[in-house]
PDB file of C-alpha atoms in Angstrom:
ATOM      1  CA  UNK A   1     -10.849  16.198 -11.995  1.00 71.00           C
ATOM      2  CA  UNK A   2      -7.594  14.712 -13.071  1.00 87.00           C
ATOM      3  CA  UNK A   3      -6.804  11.010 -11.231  1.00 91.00           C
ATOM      4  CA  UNK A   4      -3.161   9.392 -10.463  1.00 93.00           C
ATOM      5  CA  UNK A   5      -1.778   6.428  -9.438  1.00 95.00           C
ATOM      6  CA  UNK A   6       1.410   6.650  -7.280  1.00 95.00           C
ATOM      7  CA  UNK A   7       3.090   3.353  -6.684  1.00 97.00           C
ATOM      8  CA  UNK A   8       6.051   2.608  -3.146  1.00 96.00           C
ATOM      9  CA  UNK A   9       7.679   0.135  -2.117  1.00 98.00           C
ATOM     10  CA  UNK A  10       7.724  -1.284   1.320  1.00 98.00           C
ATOM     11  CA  UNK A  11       9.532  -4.023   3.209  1.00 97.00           C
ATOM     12  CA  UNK A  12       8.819  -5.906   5.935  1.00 98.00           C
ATOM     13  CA  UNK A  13      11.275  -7.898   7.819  1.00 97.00           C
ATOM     14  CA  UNK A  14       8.946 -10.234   9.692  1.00 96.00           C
ATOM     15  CA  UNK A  15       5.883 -11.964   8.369  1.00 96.00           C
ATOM     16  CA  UNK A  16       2.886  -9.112   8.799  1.00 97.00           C
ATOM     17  CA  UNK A  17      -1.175  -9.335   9.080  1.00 96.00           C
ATOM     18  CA  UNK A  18      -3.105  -6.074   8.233  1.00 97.00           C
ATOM     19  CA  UNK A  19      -6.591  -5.996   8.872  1.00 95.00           C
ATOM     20  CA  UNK A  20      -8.957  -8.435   6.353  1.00 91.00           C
ATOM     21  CA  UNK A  21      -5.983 -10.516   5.338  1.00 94.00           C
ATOM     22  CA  UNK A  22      -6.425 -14.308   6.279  1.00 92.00           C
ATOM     23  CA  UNK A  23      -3.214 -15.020   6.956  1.00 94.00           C
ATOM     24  CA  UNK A  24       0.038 -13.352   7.653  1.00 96.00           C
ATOM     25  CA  UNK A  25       1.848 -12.222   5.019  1.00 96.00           C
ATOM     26  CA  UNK A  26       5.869 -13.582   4.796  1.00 96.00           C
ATOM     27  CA  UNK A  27       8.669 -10.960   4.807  1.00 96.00           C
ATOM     28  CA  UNK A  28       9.412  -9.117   1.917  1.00 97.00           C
ATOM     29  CA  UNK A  29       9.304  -5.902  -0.349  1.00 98.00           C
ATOM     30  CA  UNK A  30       5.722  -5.295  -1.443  1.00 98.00           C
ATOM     31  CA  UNK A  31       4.267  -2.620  -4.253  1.00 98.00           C
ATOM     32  CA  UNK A  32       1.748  -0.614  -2.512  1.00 98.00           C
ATOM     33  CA  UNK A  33      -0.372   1.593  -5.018  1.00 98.00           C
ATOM     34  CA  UNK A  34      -2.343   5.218  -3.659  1.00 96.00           C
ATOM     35  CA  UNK A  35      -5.521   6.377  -6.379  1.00 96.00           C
ATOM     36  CA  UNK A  36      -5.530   9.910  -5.600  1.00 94.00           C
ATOM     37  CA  UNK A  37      -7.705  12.763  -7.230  1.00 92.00           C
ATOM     38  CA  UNK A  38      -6.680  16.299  -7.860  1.00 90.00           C
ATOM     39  CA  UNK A  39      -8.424  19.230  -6.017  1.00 87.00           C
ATOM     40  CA  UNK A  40      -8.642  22.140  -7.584  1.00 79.00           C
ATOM     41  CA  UNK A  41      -7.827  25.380  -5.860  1.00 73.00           C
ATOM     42  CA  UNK A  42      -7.347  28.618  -6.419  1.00 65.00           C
ATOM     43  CA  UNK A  43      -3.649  28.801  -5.410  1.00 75.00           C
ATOM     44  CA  UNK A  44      -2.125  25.535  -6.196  1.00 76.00           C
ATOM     45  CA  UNK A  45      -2.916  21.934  -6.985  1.00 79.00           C
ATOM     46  CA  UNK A  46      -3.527  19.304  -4.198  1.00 85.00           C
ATOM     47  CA  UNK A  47      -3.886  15.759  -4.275  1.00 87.00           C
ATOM     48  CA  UNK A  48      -6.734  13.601  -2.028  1.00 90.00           C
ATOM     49  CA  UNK A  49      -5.968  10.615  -1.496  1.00 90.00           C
ATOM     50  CA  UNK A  50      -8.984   8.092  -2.647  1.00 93.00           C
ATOM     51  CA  UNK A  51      -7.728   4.502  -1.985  1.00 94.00           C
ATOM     52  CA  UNK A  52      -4.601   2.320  -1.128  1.00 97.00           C
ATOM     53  CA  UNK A  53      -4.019  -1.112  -2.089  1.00 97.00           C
ATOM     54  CA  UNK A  54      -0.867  -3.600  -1.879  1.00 98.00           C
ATOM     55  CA  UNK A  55       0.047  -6.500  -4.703  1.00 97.00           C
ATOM     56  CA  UNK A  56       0.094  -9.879  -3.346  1.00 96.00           C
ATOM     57  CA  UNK A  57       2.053 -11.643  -3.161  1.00 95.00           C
ATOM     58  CA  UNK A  58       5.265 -10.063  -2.338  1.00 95.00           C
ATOM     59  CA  UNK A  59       8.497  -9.039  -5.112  1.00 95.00           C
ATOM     60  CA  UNK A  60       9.807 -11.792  -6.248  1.00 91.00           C
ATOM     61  CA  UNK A  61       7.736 -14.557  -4.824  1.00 91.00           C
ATOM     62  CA  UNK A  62       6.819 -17.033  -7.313  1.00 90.00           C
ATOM     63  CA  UNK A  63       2.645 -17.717  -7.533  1.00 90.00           C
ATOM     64  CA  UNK A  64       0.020 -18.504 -10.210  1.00 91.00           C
ATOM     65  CA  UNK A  65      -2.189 -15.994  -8.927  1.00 91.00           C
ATOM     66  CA  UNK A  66      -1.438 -12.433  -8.144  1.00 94.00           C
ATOM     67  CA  UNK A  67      -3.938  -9.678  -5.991  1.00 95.00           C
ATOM     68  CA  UNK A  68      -4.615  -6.057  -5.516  1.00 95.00           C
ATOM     69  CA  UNK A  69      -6.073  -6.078  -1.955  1.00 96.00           C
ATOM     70  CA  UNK A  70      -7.181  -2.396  -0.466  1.00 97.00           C
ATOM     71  CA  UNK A  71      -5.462  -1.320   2.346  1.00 97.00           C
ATOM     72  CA  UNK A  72      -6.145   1.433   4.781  1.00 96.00           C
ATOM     73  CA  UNK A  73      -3.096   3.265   5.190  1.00 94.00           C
ATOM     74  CA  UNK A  74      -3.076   4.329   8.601  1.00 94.00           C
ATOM     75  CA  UNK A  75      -2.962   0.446   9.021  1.00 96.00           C
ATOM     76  CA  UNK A  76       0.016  -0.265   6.952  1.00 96.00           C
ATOM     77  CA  UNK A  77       1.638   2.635   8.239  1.00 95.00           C
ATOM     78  CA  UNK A  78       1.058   1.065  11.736  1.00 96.00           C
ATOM     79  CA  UNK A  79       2.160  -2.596  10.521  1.00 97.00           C
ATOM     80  CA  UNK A  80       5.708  -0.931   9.016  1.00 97.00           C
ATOM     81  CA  UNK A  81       6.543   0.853  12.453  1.00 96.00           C
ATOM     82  CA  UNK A  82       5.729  -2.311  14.559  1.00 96.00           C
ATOM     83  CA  UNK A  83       8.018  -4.160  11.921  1.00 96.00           C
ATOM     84  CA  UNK A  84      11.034  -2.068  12.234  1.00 94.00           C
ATOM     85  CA  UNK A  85      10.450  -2.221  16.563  1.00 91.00           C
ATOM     86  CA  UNK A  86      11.130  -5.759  15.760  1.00 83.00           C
ATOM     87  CA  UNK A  87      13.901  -5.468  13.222  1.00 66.00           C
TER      88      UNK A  87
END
């Protein structure tokens, strides 16, 4: 099976909190990476998706220490809607 690794970017406008963070997160553009595996079909190729995770800290944020933390996406999906509500 052949593996890929597609990479977005999302912003937030307000500080966020996704589910197993610590803290809240502050506004900003953040890389968010999806592992996905191919599945092979008789047809055409398709894609499953086997694991999101998002870069901490944000773009451009300054740290000595930077973080790939997994992510469910249904969560960040949930986080980015409630954002732009409050945008």
């Amino acid at each position: 099976m052949a593996h890929r690794t597609t990479q977005t970017i999302v912003r937030f406008s307000s500080a966020f909190l996704l589910p197993g963070f610590d803290k809240p997160q502050p506004a900003g553009d953040y890389r968010v990476d999806h592992d996905e595996e191919s599945i092979d079909g008789v047809s055409r190729l398709a894609w499953r998706r086997m694991g999101s995770f998002i870069h901490l800290p944000g773009i451009g944020v300054r740290s000595s220490t930077h973080q790939m933390v997994p992510i469910n996406p249904v969560d960040l999906d949930a986080a980015l809607e409630k954002d732009n509500k409050t945008a």
